[in-house]
Structure formats: C-alpha cells, structure tokens
PDB file of N, H, CA, C and O in Angstrom:
ATOM      1  N   UNK A   1     160.801  88.650 102.995  1.00  0.00           N
ATOM      2  CA  UNK A   1     161.947  88.582 104.300  1.00  0.00           C
ATOM      3  C   UNK A   1     163.110  88.027 103.463  1.00  0.00           C
ATOM      4  O   UNK A   1     162.904  87.153 102.622  1.00  0.00           O
ATOM      5  N   UNK A   2     164.363  88.546 103.698  1.00  0.00           N
ATOM      6  H   UNK A   2     164.531  89.257 104.382  1.00  0.00           H
ATOM      7  CA  UNK A   2     165.553  88.682 102.838  1.00  0.00           C
ATOM      8  C   UNK A   2     165.994  87.145 104.114  1.00  0.00           C
ATOM      9  O   UNK A   2     165.504  86.595 105.100  1.00  0.00           O
ATOM     10  N   UNK A   3     167.244  87.043 103.196  1.00  0.00           N
ATOM     11  H   UNK A   3     167.642  87.489 102.395  1.00  0.00           H
ATOM     12  CA  UNK A   3     168.121  85.793 103.570  1.00  0.00           C
ATOM     13  C   UNK A   3     168.509  86.051 105.427  1.00  0.00           C
ATOM     14  O   UNK A   3     168.470  85.087 106.192  1.00  0.00           O
ATOM     15  N   UNK A   4     168.884  87.553 105.952  1.00  0.00           N
ATOM     16  H   UNK A   4     168.916  88.336 105.330  1.00  0.00           H
ATOM     17  CA  UNK A   4     168.896  87.525 107.180  1.00  0.00           C
ATOM     18  C   UNK A   4     168.228  87.315 108.330  1.00  0.00           C
ATOM     19  O   UNK A   4     168.629  86.953 109.437  1.00  0.00           O
ATOM     20  N   UNK A   5     166.725  87.702 107.762  1.00  0.00           N
ATOM     21  H   UNK A   5     166.399  87.996 106.863  1.00  0.00           H
ATOM     22  CA  UNK A   5     165.597  87.492 108.780  1.00  0.00           C
ATOM     23  C   UNK A   5     165.312  85.883 108.758  1.00  0.00           C
ATOM     24  O   UNK A   5     164.718  85.430 109.736  1.00  0.00           O
ATOM     25  N   UNK A   6     165.655  85.075 107.815  1.00  0.00           N
ATOM     26  H   UNK A   6     166.138  85.443 107.020  1.00  0.00           H
ATOM     27  CA  UNK A   6     165.262  83.786 107.946  1.00  0.00           C
ATOM     28  C   UNK A   6     166.481  83.382 109.204  1.00  0.00           C
ATOM     29  O   UNK A   6     166.221  82.783 110.247  1.00  0.00           O
ATOM     30  N   UNK A   7     167.663  83.820 108.836  1.00  0.00           N
ATOM     31  H   UNK A   7     167.874  84.306 107.988  1.00  0.00           H
ATOM     32  CA  UNK A   7     169.053  83.113 109.208  1.00  0.00           C
ATOM     33  C   UNK A   7     168.515  83.647 110.737  1.00  0.00           C
ATOM     34  O   UNK A   7     167.902  82.760 111.331  1.00  0.00           O
ATOM     35  N   UNK A   8     168.610  84.708 111.351  1.00  0.00           N
ATOM     36  H   UNK A   8     169.108  85.429 110.868  1.00  0.00           H
ATOM     37  CA  UNK A   8     167.956  85.132 112.727  1.00  0.00           C
ATOM     38  C   UNK A   8     166.945  84.245 113.227  1.00  0.00           C
ATOM     39  O   UNK A   8     167.001  83.609 114.280  1.00  0.00           O
ATOM     40  N   UNK A   9     166.137  84.254 112.493  1.00  0.00           N
ATOM     41  H   UNK A   9     166.091  84.771 111.638  1.00  0.00           H
ATOM     42  CA  UNK A   9     165.128  83.064 113.300  1.00  0.00           C
ATOM     43  C   UNK A   9     165.464  81.581 113.146  1.00  0.00           C
ATOM     44  O   UNK A   9     164.883  80.869 113.965  1.00  0.00           O
ATOM     45  N   UNK A  10     166.213  80.993 112.345  1.00  0.00           N
ATOM     46  H   UNK A  10     166.686  81.571 111.680  1.00  0.00           H
ATOM     47  CA  UNK A  10     166.848  79.832 112.653  1.00  0.00           C
ATOM     48  C   UNK A  10     167.814  79.872 113.735  1.00  0.00           C
ATOM     49  O   UNK A  10     167.738  78.999 114.600  1.00  0.00           O
ATOM     50  N   UNK A  11     168.692  80.744 113.804  1.00  0.00           N
ATOM     51  H   UNK A  11     168.753  81.453 113.101  1.00  0.00           H
ATOM     52  CA  UNK A  11     169.573  80.896 114.784  1.00  0.00           C
ATOM     53  C   UNK A  11     168.823  80.640 116.429  1.00  0.00           C
ATOM     54  O   UNK A  11     168.979  79.735 117.249  1.00  0.00           O
ATOM     55  N   UNK A  12     168.272  81.441 116.437  1.00  0.00           N
ATOM     56  H   UNK A  12     168.146  82.176 115.770  1.00  0.00           H
ATOM     57  CA  UNK A  12     167.490  81.641 117.620  1.00  0.00           C
ATOM     58  C   UNK A  12     166.644  80.475 118.170  1.00  0.00           C
ATOM     59  O   UNK A  12     166.605  80.237 119.377  1.00  0.00           O
ATOM     60  N   UNK A  13     165.842  79.619 117.083  1.00  0.00           N
ATOM     61  H   UNK A  13     165.874  79.812 116.103  1.00  0.00           H
ATOM     62  CA  UNK A  13     165.397  78.228 116.812  1.00  0.00           C
ATOM     63  C   UNK A  13     166.232  77.242 117.112  1.00  0.00           C
ATOM     64  O   UNK A  13     165.927  76.373 117.929  1.00  0.00           O
ATOM     65  N   UNK A  14     167.087  77.264 116.642  1.00  0.00           N
ATOM     66  H   UNK A  14     167.335  77.970 115.978  1.00  0.00           H
ATOM     67  CA  UNK A  14     168.476  76.146 117.026  1.00  0.00           C
ATOM     68  C   UNK A  14     168.656  76.489 118.512  1.00  0.00           C
ATOM     69  O   UNK A  14     168.355  75.530 119.223  1.00  0.00           O
ATOM     70  N   UNK A  15     169.001  77.417 119.092  1.00  0.00           N
ATOM     71  H   UNK A  15     169.246  78.196 118.515  1.00  0.00           H
ATOM     72  CA  UNK A  15     169.180  77.416 120.212  1.00  0.00           C
ATOM     73  C   UNK A  15     167.978  77.153 121.453  1.00  0.00           C
ATOM     74  O   UNK A  15     168.134  76.503 122.486  1.00  0.00           O
ATOM     75  N   UNK A  16     166.762  77.868 120.999  1.00  0.00           N
ATOM     76  H   UNK A  16     166.635  78.396 120.160  1.00  0.00           H
ATOM     77  CA  UNK A  16     165.774  76.946 121.649  1.00  0.00           C
ATOM     78  C   UNK A  16     165.493  75.821 121.604  1.00  0.00           C
ATOM     79  O   UNK A  16     164.943  75.415 122.628  1.00  0.00           O
ATOM     80  N   UNK A  17     165.647  75.056 120.774  1.00  0.00           N
ATOM     81  H   UNK A  17     166.094  75.385 119.942  1.00  0.00           H
ATOM     82  CA  UNK A  17     165.583  73.433 120.396  1.00  0.00           C
ATOM     83  C   UNK A  17     166.887  72.782 121.378  1.00  0.00           C
ATOM     84  O   UNK A  17     166.839  71.635 121.823  1.00  0.00           O
ATOM     85  N   UNK A  18     167.598  73.362 121.529  1.00  0.00           N
ATOM     86  H   UNK A  18     167.637  74.294 121.168  1.00  0.00           H
ATOM     87  CA  UNK A  18     168.779  72.763 122.204  1.00  0.00           C
ATOM     88  C   UNK A  18     168.935  72.915 123.493  1.00  0.00           C
ATOM     89  O   UNK A  18     169.743  72.280 124.171  1.00  0.00           O
ATOM     90  N   UNK A  19     167.785  74.194 124.107  1.00  0.00           N
ATOM     91  H   UNK A  19     167.129  74.710 123.557  1.00  0.00           H
ATOM     92  CA  UNK A  19     167.605  74.587 125.372  1.00  0.00           C
ATOM     93  C   UNK A  19     166.630  73.474 125.594  1.00  0.00           C
ATOM     94  O   UNK A  19     166.961  72.686 126.480  1.00  0.00           O
ATOM     95  N   UNK A  20     165.553  73.251 125.010  1.00  0.00           N
ATOM     96  H   UNK A  20     165.284  73.891 124.290  1.00  0.00           H
ATOM     97  CA  UNK A  20     164.221  72.255 125.181  1.00  0.00           C
ATOM     98  C   UNK A  20     164.377  71.092 125.041  1.00  0.00           C
ATOM     99  O   UNK A  20     163.361  70.426 125.243  1.00  0.00           O
ATOM    100  N   UNK A  21     165.627  70.333 124.655  1.00  0.00           N
ATOM    101  H   UNK A  21     166.452  70.874 124.491  1.00  0.00           H
ATOM    102  CA  UNK A  21     166.055  69.191 124.744  1.00  0.00           C
ATOM    103  C   UNK A  21     166.464  69.432 126.065  1.00  0.00           C
ATOM    104  O   UNK A  21     165.480  69.167 126.756  1.00  0.00           O
ATOM    105  N   UNK A  22     167.411  69.801 126.804  1.00  0.00           N
ATOM    106  H   UNK A  22     168.210  70.016 126.243  1.00  0.00           H
ATOM    107  CA  UNK A  22     168.258  69.768 127.473  1.00  0.00           C
ATOM    108  C   UNK A  22     166.899  70.011 128.915  1.00  0.00           C
ATOM    109  O   UNK A  22     167.074  69.532 130.035  1.00  0.00           O
ATOM    110  N   UNK A  23     165.969  70.613 128.628  1.00  0.00           N
ATOM    111  H   UNK A  23     165.827  71.002 127.718  1.00  0.00           H
ATOM    112  CA  UNK A  23     165.074  70.546 129.585  1.00  0.00           C
ATOM    113  C   UNK A  23     163.816  69.235 129.518  1.00  0.00           C
ATOM    114  O   UNK A  23     162.872  69.111 130.299  1.00  0.00           O
ATOM    115  N   UNK A  24     164.087  68.531 128.578  1.00  0.00           N
ATOM    116  H   UNK A  24     164.853  68.631 127.944  1.00  0.00           H
ATOM    117  CA  UNK A  24     163.010  67.560 128.152  1.00  0.00           C
ATOM    118  C   UNK A  24     161.735  67.837 127.951  1.00  0.00           C
ATOM    119  O   UNK A  24     160.859  67.118 128.433  1.00  0.00           O
ATOM    120  N   UNK A  25     161.340  69.361 126.904  1.00  0.00           N
ATOM    121  H   UNK A  25     162.051  69.945 126.512  1.00  0.00           H
ATOM    122  CA  UNK A  25     160.306  69.427 126.420  1.00  0.00           C
ATOM    123  C   UNK A  25     160.100  69.192 125.507  1.00  0.00           C
ATOM    124  O   UNK A  25     160.587  69.894 124.621  1.00  0.00           O
ATOM    125  N   UNK A  26     159.311  68.139 125.179  1.00  0.00           N
ATOM    126  H   UNK A  26     158.916  67.569 125.899  1.00  0.00           H
ATOM    127  CA  UNK A  26     158.950  67.553 124.021  1.00  0.00           C
ATOM    128  C   UNK A  26     158.691  68.432 122.843  1.00  0.00           C
ATOM    129  O   UNK A  26     157.941  69.396 122.999  1.00  0.00           O
ATOM    130  N   UNK A  27     159.196  68.216 121.759  1.00  0.00           N
ATOM    131  H   UNK A  27     159.806  67.433 121.632  1.00  0.00           H
ATOM    132  CA  UNK A  27     159.420  68.902 120.583  1.00  0.00           C
ATOM    133  C   UNK A  27     157.796  69.483 119.992  1.00  0.00           C
ATOM    134  O   UNK A  27     157.635  70.594 119.487  1.00  0.00           O
ATOM    135  N   UNK A  28     156.755  68.513 120.183  1.00  0.00           N
ATOM    136  H   UNK A  28     156.886  67.611 120.594  1.00  0.00           H
ATOM    137  CA  UNK A  28     155.317  68.253 120.037  1.00  0.00           C
ATOM    138  C   UNK A  28     154.809  69.461 120.613  1.00  0.00           C
ATOM    139  O   UNK A  28     154.070  70.256 120.034  1.00  0.00           O
ATOM    140  N   UNK A  29     155.305  69.574 121.953  1.00  0.00           N
ATOM    141  H   UNK A  29     155.906  68.928 122.424  1.00  0.00           H
ATOM    142  CA  UNK A  29     154.758  70.399 123.041  1.00  0.00           C
ATOM    143  C   UNK A  29     155.292  72.134 122.284  1.00  0.00           C
ATOM    144  O   UNK A  29     154.579  73.113 122.064  1.00  0.00           O
ATOM    145  N   UNK A  30     156.830  71.943 122.042  1.00  0.00           N
ATOM    146  H   UNK A  30     157.409  71.148 122.221  1.00  0.00           H
ATOM    147  CA  UNK A  30     157.418  72.689 121.539  1.00  0.00           C
ATOM    148  C   UNK A  30     156.964  73.429 120.337  1.00  0.00           C
ATOM    149  O   UNK A  30     156.951  74.652 120.205  1.00  0.00           O
ATOM    150  N   UNK A  31     156.676  72.732 119.667  1.00  0.00           N
ATOM    151  H   UNK A  31     156.686  71.738 119.773  1.00  0.00           H
ATOM    152  CA  UNK A  31     155.955  73.348 118.187  1.00  0.00           C
ATOM    153  C   UNK A  31     154.498  73.636 118.299  1.00  0.00           C
ATOM    154  O   UNK A  31     153.909  74.085 117.316  1.00  0.00           O
ATOM    155  N   UNK A  32     153.852  73.410 119.448  1.00  0.00           N
ATOM    156  H   UNK A  32     154.330  73.045 120.246  1.00  0.00           H
ATOM    157  CA  UNK A  32     152.315  73.879 119.265  1.00  0.00           C
ATOM    158  C   UNK A  32     152.650  75.424 119.980  1.00  0.00           C
ATOM    159  O   UNK A  32     152.051  76.392 119.513  1.00  0.00           O
ATOM    160  N   UNK A  33     153.778  75.662 121.306  1.00  0.00           N
ATOM    161  H   UNK A  33     154.265  74.875 121.685  1.00  0.00           H
ATOM    162  CA  UNK A  33     153.748  77.043 121.851  1.00  0.00           C
ATOM    163  C   UNK A  33     154.347  77.393 120.648  1.00  0.00           C
ATOM    164  O   UNK A  33     153.426  77.191 119.857  1.00  0.00           O
ATOM    165  N   UNK A  34     154.963  77.650 120.224  1.00  0.00           N
ATOM    166  H   UNK A  34     155.711  77.814 120.867  1.00  0.00           H
ATOM    167  CA  UNK A  34     155.688  78.057 118.686  1.00  0.00           C
ATOM    168  C   UNK A  34     154.442  78.694 117.790  1.00  0.00           C
ATOM    169  O   UNK A  34     154.441  79.891 117.503  1.00  0.00           O
ATOM    170  N   UNK A  35     153.556  77.941 117.440  1.00  0.00           N
ATOM    171  H   UNK A  35     153.557  76.969 117.673  1.00  0.00           H
ATOM    172  CA  UNK A  35     152.625  78.618 116.742  1.00  0.00           C
ATOM    173  C   UNK A  35     151.600  79.312 117.557  1.00  0.00           C
ATOM    174  O   UNK A  35     150.865  80.201 117.128  1.00  0.00           O
ATOM    175  N   UNK A  36     151.604  78.899 118.616  1.00  0.00           N
ATOM    176  H   UNK A  36     152.201  78.176 118.964  1.00  0.00           H
ATOM    177  CA  UNK A  36     150.545  79.799 119.206  1.00  0.00           C
ATOM    178  C   UNK A  36     151.162  81.216 119.529  1.00  0.00           C
ATOM    179  O   UNK A  36     150.450  82.221 119.523  1.00  0.00           O
ATOM    180  N   UNK A  37     152.622  81.263 119.834  1.00  0.00           N
ATOM    181  H   UNK A  37     153.200  80.447 119.839  1.00  0.00           H
ATOM    182  CA  UNK A  37     152.924  82.616 119.726  1.00  0.00           C
ATOM    183  C   UNK A  37     153.026  83.005 118.483  1.00  0.00           C
ATOM    184  O   UNK A  37     153.015  84.231 118.598  1.00  0.00           O
ATOM    185  N   UNK A  38     153.134  82.726 117.191  1.00  0.00           N
ATOM    186  H   UNK A  38     153.143  81.730 117.098  1.00  0.00           H
ATOM    187  CA  UNK A  38     153.245  83.344 115.934  1.00  0.00           C
ATOM    188  C   UNK A  38     151.559  83.994 115.600  1.00  0.00           C
ATOM    189  O   UNK A  38     151.270  85.055 115.047  1.00  0.00           O
ATOM    190  N   UNK A  39     150.986  83.334 115.946  1.00  0.00           N
ATOM    191  H   UNK A  39     151.221  82.473 116.396  1.00  0.00           H
ATOM    192  CA  UNK A  39     149.381  83.780 115.903  1.00  0.00           C
ATOM    193  C   UNK A  39     149.523  84.844 116.948  1.00  0.00           C
ATOM    194  O   UNK A  39     149.642  85.979 116.487  1.00  0.00           O
ATOM    195  N   UNK A  40     149.539  84.711 118.478  1.00  0.00           N
ATOM    196  H   UNK A  40     149.443  83.789 118.852  1.00  0.00           H
ATOM    197  CA  UNK A  40     149.901  86.024 118.918  1.00  0.00           C
ATOM    198  C   UNK A  40     150.400  87.309 118.252  1.00  0.00           C
ATOM    199  O   UNK A  40     149.913  88.432 118.385  1.00  0.00           O
ATOM    200  N   UNK A  41     151.576  86.911 117.429  1.00  0.00           N
ATOM    201  H   UNK A  41     151.972  85.999 117.321  1.00  0.00           H
ATOM    202  CA  UNK A  41     152.489  88.256 117.276  1.00  0.00           C
ATOM    203  C   UNK A  41     151.299  88.924 115.705  1.00  0.00           C
ATOM    204  O   UNK A  41     151.100  90.118 115.483  1.00  0.00           O
ATOM    205  N   UNK A  42     150.675  87.690 114.825  1.00  0.00           N
ATOM    206  H   UNK A  42     150.836  86.720 115.006  1.00  0.00           H
ATOM    207  CA  UNK A  42     150.052  88.103 113.973  1.00  0.00           C
ATOM    208  C   UNK A  42     148.733  88.875 114.279  1.00  0.00           C
ATOM    209  O   UNK A  42     148.237  89.658 113.469  1.00  0.00           O
ATOM    210  N   UNK A  43     148.151  88.577 115.607  1.00  0.00           N
ATOM    211  H   UNK A  43     148.553  87.940 116.265  1.00  0.00           H
ATOM    212  CA  UNK A  43     146.816  89.086 115.945  1.00  0.00           C
ATOM    213  C   UNK A  43     147.009  90.708 116.113  1.00  0.00           C
ATOM    214  O   UNK A  43     146.080  91.500 115.954  1.00  0.00           O
ATOM    215  N   UNK A  44     148.501  91.131 116.497  1.00  0.00           N
ATOM    216  H   UNK A  44     149.255  90.487 116.627  1.00  0.00           H
ATOM    217  CA  UNK A  44     148.798  92.457 116.743  1.00  0.00           C
ATOM    218  C   UNK A  44     148.485  93.567 114.918  1.00  0.00           C
ATOM    219  O   UNK A  44     148.471  94.786 114.742  1.00  0.00           O
ATOM    220  N   UNK A  45     148.334  92.670 114.154  1.00  0.00           N
ATOM    221  H   UNK A  45     148.345  91.680 114.297  1.00  0.00           H
ATOM    222  CA  UNK A  45     148.055  93.566 112.964  1.00  0.00           C
ATOM    223  C   UNK A  45     147.625  93.178 111.191  1.00  0.00           C
ATOM    224  O   UNK A  45     147.725  93.486 110.003  1.00  0.00           O
ATOM    225  N   UNK A  46     147.031  92.149 112.334  1.00  0.00           N
ATOM    226  H   UNK A  46     146.950  91.898 113.299  1.00  0.00           H
ATOM    227  CA  UNK A  46     146.306  91.023 110.960  1.00  0.00           C
ATOM    228  C   UNK A  46     145.291  90.847 111.542  1.00  0.00           C
ATOM    229  O   UNK A  46     145.152  90.992 112.756  1.00  0.00           O
ATOM    230  N   UNK A  47     143.984  90.330 110.342  1.00  0.00           N
ATOM    231  H   UNK A  47     144.096  90.212 109.356  1.00  0.00           H
ATOM    232  CA  UNK A  47     143.210  90.001 110.621  1.00  0.00           C
ATOM    233  C   UNK A  47     142.881  88.664 110.703  1.00  0.00           C
ATOM    234  O   UNK A  47     143.525  87.860 110.030  1.00  0.00           O
ATOM    235  N   UNK A  48     141.566  88.124 111.751  1.00  0.00           N
ATOM    236  H   UNK A  48     141.044  88.777 112.299  1.00  0.00           H
ATOM    237  CA  UNK A  48     141.352  86.657 111.830  1.00  0.00           C
ATOM    238  C   UNK A  48     141.552  86.235 110.598  1.00  0.00           C
ATOM    239  O   UNK A  48     142.373  85.415 110.188  1.00  0.00           O
ATOM    240  N   UNK A  49     140.490  87.045 109.841  1.00  0.00           N
ATOM    241  H   UNK A  49     139.823  87.712 110.173  1.00  0.00           H
ATOM    242  CA  UNK A  49     140.328  85.823 108.504  1.00  0.00           C
ATOM    243  C   UNK A  49     141.636  85.588 107.792  1.00  0.00           C
ATOM    244  O   UNK A  49     141.894  84.433 107.453  1.00  0.00           O
ATOM    245  N   UNK A  50     142.630  86.717 107.484  1.00  0.00           N
ATOM    246  H   UNK A  50     142.421  87.655 107.759  1.00  0.00           H
ATOM    247  CA  UNK A  50     144.098  86.625 107.114  1.00  0.00           C
ATOM    248  C   UNK A  50     145.055  85.631 108.072  1.00  0.00           C
ATOM    249  O   UNK A  50     145.800  84.856 107.472  1.00  0.00           O
ATOM    250  N   UNK A  51     145.062  85.625 109.286  1.00  0.00           N
ATOM    251  H   UNK A  51     144.457  86.254 109.774  1.00  0.00           H
ATOM    252  CA  UNK A  51     145.482  84.559 109.402  1.00  0.00           C
ATOM    253  C   UNK A  51     144.894  83.012 109.784  1.00  0.00           C
ATOM    254  O   UNK A  51     145.664  82.131 110.167  1.00  0.00           O
ATOM    255  N   UNK A  52     143.797  82.845 109.669  1.00  0.00           N
ATOM    256  H   UNK A  52     143.171  83.561 109.358  1.00  0.00           H
ATOM    257  CA  UNK A  52     143.301  81.753 108.851  1.00  0.00           C
ATOM    258  C   UNK A  52     143.692  81.172 107.786  1.00  0.00           C
ATOM    259  O   UNK A  52     143.704  79.953 107.615  1.00  0.00           O
ATOM    260  N   UNK A  53     144.129  82.234 106.791  1.00  0.00           N
ATOM    261  H   UNK A  53     144.119  83.225 106.930  1.00  0.00           H
ATOM    262  CA  UNK A  53     144.299  81.814 105.697  1.00  0.00           C
ATOM    263  C   UNK A  53     145.645  81.171 105.621  1.00  0.00           C
ATOM    264  O   UNK A  53     145.863  80.018 105.248  1.00  0.00           O
ATOM    265  N   UNK A  54     146.597  82.131 106.054  1.00  0.00           N
ATOM    266  H   UNK A  54     146.420  83.068 106.357  1.00  0.00           H
ATOM    267  CA  UNK A  54     147.709  81.832 106.037  1.00  0.00           C
ATOM    268  C   UNK A  54     147.790  80.571 106.744  1.00  0.00           C
ATOM    269  O   UNK A  54     148.273  79.609 106.147  1.00  0.00           O
ATOM    270  N   UNK A  55     147.309  80.421 108.150  1.00  0.00           N
ATOM    271  H   UNK A  55     146.917  81.203 108.635  1.00  0.00           H
ATOM    272  CA  UNK A  55     147.408  78.498 108.956  1.00  0.00           C
ATOM    273  C   UNK A  55     146.683  77.503 107.764  1.00  0.00           C
ATOM    274  O   UNK A  55     146.982  76.314 107.658  1.00  0.00           O
ATOM    275  N   UNK A  56     145.649  78.209 106.858  1.00  0.00           N
ATOM    276  H   UNK A  56     145.407  79.175 106.944  1.00  0.00           H
ATOM    277  CA  UNK A  56     145.056  77.083 105.461  1.00  0.00           C
ATOM    278  C   UNK A  56     145.869  76.873 104.606  1.00  0.00           C
ATOM    279  O   UNK A  56     145.598  75.888 103.920  1.00  0.00           O
ATOM    280  N   UNK A  57     146.950  77.495 104.299  1.00  0.00           N
ATOM    281  H   UNK A  57     147.170  78.295 104.857  1.00  0.00           H
ATOM    282  CA  UNK A  57     147.667  77.646 103.431  1.00  0.00           C
ATOM    283  C   UNK A  57     148.863  76.774 103.807  1.00  0.00           C
ATOM    284  O   UNK A  57     149.311  75.999 102.962  1.00  0.00           O
ATOM    285  N   UNK A  58     149.321  76.839 104.826  1.00  0.00           N
ATOM    286  H   UNK A  58     148.957  77.469 105.513  1.00  0.00           H
ATOM    287  CA  UNK A  58     150.841  76.519 105.767  1.00  0.00           C
ATOM    288  C   UNK A  58     150.240  74.821 105.311  1.00  0.00           C
ATOM    289  O   UNK A  58     150.705  74.089 104.437  1.00  0.00           O
ATOM    290  N   UNK A  59     149.063  74.551 106.252  1.00  0.00           N
ATOM    291  H   UNK A  59     148.686  75.146 106.962  1.00  0.00           H
ATOM    292  CA  UNK A  59     148.484  72.913 106.598  1.00  0.00           C
ATOM    293  C   UNK A  59     148.112  72.780 105.022  1.00  0.00           C
ATOM    294  O   UNK A  59     148.206  71.554 104.977  1.00  0.00           O
ATOM    295  N   UNK A  60     147.830  73.072 103.967  1.00  0.00           N
ATOM    296  H   UNK A  60     147.754  74.068 104.004  1.00  0.00           H
ATOM    297  CA  UNK A  60     147.566  72.784 102.785  1.00  0.00           C
ATOM    298  C   UNK A  60     149.019  72.349 101.730  1.00  0.00           C
ATOM    299  O   UNK A  60     149.074  71.807 100.626  1.00  0.00           O
ATOM    300  N   UNK A  61     150.165  72.908 102.725  1.00  0.00           N
ATOM    301  H   UNK A  61     150.121  73.348 103.622  1.00  0.00           H
ATOM    302  CA  UNK A  61     151.510  72.430 101.650  1.00  0.00           C
ATOM    303  C   UNK A  61     152.317  71.989 102.649  1.00  0.00           C
ATOM    304  O   UNK A  61     153.450  72.442 102.808  1.00  0.00           O
ATOM    305  N   UNK A  62     151.758  71.002 103.455  1.00  0.00           N
ATOM    306  H   UNK A  62     150.837  70.634 103.326  1.00  0.00           H
ATOM    307  CA  UNK A  62     152.602  70.278 104.403  1.00  0.00           C
ATOM    308  C   UNK A  62     153.748  69.524 103.730  1.00  0.00           C
ATOM    309  O   UNK A  62     154.960  69.619 103.921  1.00  0.00           O
ATOM    310  N   UNK A  63     152.879  68.557 102.682  1.00  0.00           N
ATOM    311  H   UNK A  63     151.895  68.480 102.527  1.00  0.00           H
ATOM    312  CA  UNK A  63     153.442  67.352 101.913  1.00  0.00           C
ATOM    313  C   UNK A  63     154.734  67.973 101.189  1.00  0.00           C
ATOM    314  O   UNK A  63     154.608  68.919 100.412  1.00  0.00           O
ATOM    315  N   UNK A  64     155.666  67.544 101.404  1.00  0.00           N
ATOM    316  H   UNK A  64     155.769  66.775 102.035  1.00  0.00           H
ATOM    317  CA  UNK A  64     156.879  68.276 100.765  1.00  0.00           C
ATOM    318  C   UNK A  64     157.120  67.575  99.219  1.00  0.00           C
ATOM    319  O   UNK A  64     157.963  67.855  98.366  1.00  0.00           O
ATOM    320  N   UNK A  65     155.968  66.487  99.212  1.00  0.00           N
ATOM    321  H   UNK A  65     155.284  66.259  99.905  1.00  0.00           H
ATOM    322  CA  UNK A  65     156.605  65.639  97.449  1.00  0.00           C
ATOM    323  C   UNK A  65     155.004  66.031  96.596  1.00  0.00           C
ATOM    324  O   UNK A  65     154.626  65.650  95.489  1.00  0.00           O
ATOM    325  N   UNK A  66     154.434  66.759  97.416  1.00  0.00           N
ATOM    326  H   UNK A  66     154.742  67.069  98.316  1.00  0.00           H
ATOM    327  CA  UNK A  66     152.672  67.200  97.077  1.00  0.00           C
ATOM    328  C   UNK A  66     153.076  67.654  95.211  1.00  0.00           C
ATOM    329  O   UNK A  66     154.009  68.404  94.926  1.00  0.00           O
ATOM    330  N   UNK A  67     152.275  67.097  94.300  1.00  0.00           N
ATOM    331  H   UNK A  67     151.517  66.488  94.532  1.00  0.00           H
ATOM    332  CA  UNK A  67     152.416  67.769  92.873  1.00  0.00           C
ATOM    333  C   UNK A  67     151.553  68.685  93.058  1.00  0.00           C
ATOM    334  O   UNK A  67     150.492  68.534  93.665  1.00  0.00           O
ATOM    335  N   UNK A  68     152.119  70.131  92.330  1.00  0.00           N
ATOM    336  H   UNK A  68     152.981  70.253  91.838  1.00  0.00           H
ATOM    337  CA  UNK A  68     151.266  70.825  92.211  1.00  0.00           C
ATOM    338  C   UNK A  68     150.645  71.121  90.510  1.00  0.00           C
ATOM    339  O   UNK A  68     151.606  71.276  89.756  1.00  0.00           O
ATOM    340  N   UNK A  69     149.613  71.203  89.951  1.00  0.00           N
ATOM    341  H   UNK A  69     148.832  71.077  90.563  1.00  0.00           H
ATOM    342  CA  UNK A  69     149.727  71.627  88.471  1.00  0.00           C
ATOM    343  C   UNK A  69     150.485  72.855  88.276  1.00  0.00           C
ATOM    344  O   UNK A  69     150.602  73.637  89.220  1.00  0.00           O
ATOM    345  N   UNK A  70     151.043  73.118  87.074  1.00  0.00           N
ATOM    346  H   UNK A  70     150.947  72.483  86.307  1.00  0.00           H
ATOM    347  CA  UNK A  70     151.490  73.997  86.491  1.00  0.00           C
ATOM    348  C   UNK A  70     150.439  74.756  85.880  1.00  0.00           C
ATOM    349  O   UNK A  70     149.549  74.110  85.326  1.00  0.00           O
ATOM    350  N   UNK A  71     150.369  76.120  85.877  1.00  0.00           N
ATOM    351  H   UNK A  71     151.091  76.645  86.327  1.00  0.00           H
ATOM    352  CA  UNK A  71     149.310  76.994  85.099  1.00  0.00           C
ATOM    353  C   UNK A  71     150.307  77.771  83.919  1.00  0.00           C
ATOM    354  O   UNK A  71     151.466  78.163  84.050  1.00  0.00           O
ATOM    355  N   UNK A  72     149.792  77.810  83.237  1.00  0.00           N
ATOM    356  H   UNK A  72     148.850  77.492  83.130  1.00  0.00           H
ATOM    357  CA  UNK A  72     150.731  78.237  81.783  1.00  0.00           C
ATOM    358  C   UNK A  72     149.683  79.626  81.640  1.00  0.00           C
ATOM    359  O   UNK A  72     148.452  79.642  81.629  1.00  0.00           O
ATOM    360  N   UNK A  73     150.745  80.873  81.527  1.00  0.00           N
ATOM    361  H   UNK A  73     151.744  80.860  81.536  1.00  0.00           H
ATOM    362  CA  UNK A  73     150.208  82.025  81.659  1.00  0.00           C
ATOM    363  C   UNK A  73     149.194  82.410  80.266  1.00  0.00           C
ATOM    364  O   UNK A  73     148.594  83.483  80.217  1.00  0.00           O
TER     365      UNK A  73
END
C-alpha cells in the first residue's frame, strides 16, 4: 500500500466523517459500519481464519503507547 492509497482512503474518510457529523451519525456507529464493510471486502478474497488473524492483530495493537520487546536477529 503506497502513500497515495492511504491518501485516497483518508480523503474519502474525512468526507464521510464530515457528512456523518452533519447527519448526526454517531462516530461509534460509523466505526462499526466501517469495520463491517471492511470485513465484507475481505471476505471476497480472504479466508475467515485470515480475516480473524487480521482483526486479532489490530486488537492486540490498539495501544499506541505499548512497549514491544525488541528481538535481535
């Protein structure tokens, strides 16, 4: 995924957030719907086990201040 891919998604996400705020859609609901949409996209080409691993990885790395052990080669 290149910077332009992320920029494209972020541009649309900002527009979605603006529109959702104008329509008084709660961010929590919007977030749940976006996760549901992402899982739906992934199901087109990924196994359930792979999707679950992706979601576990994301959940395990939610804390931006978490310390991760460094492993030397």
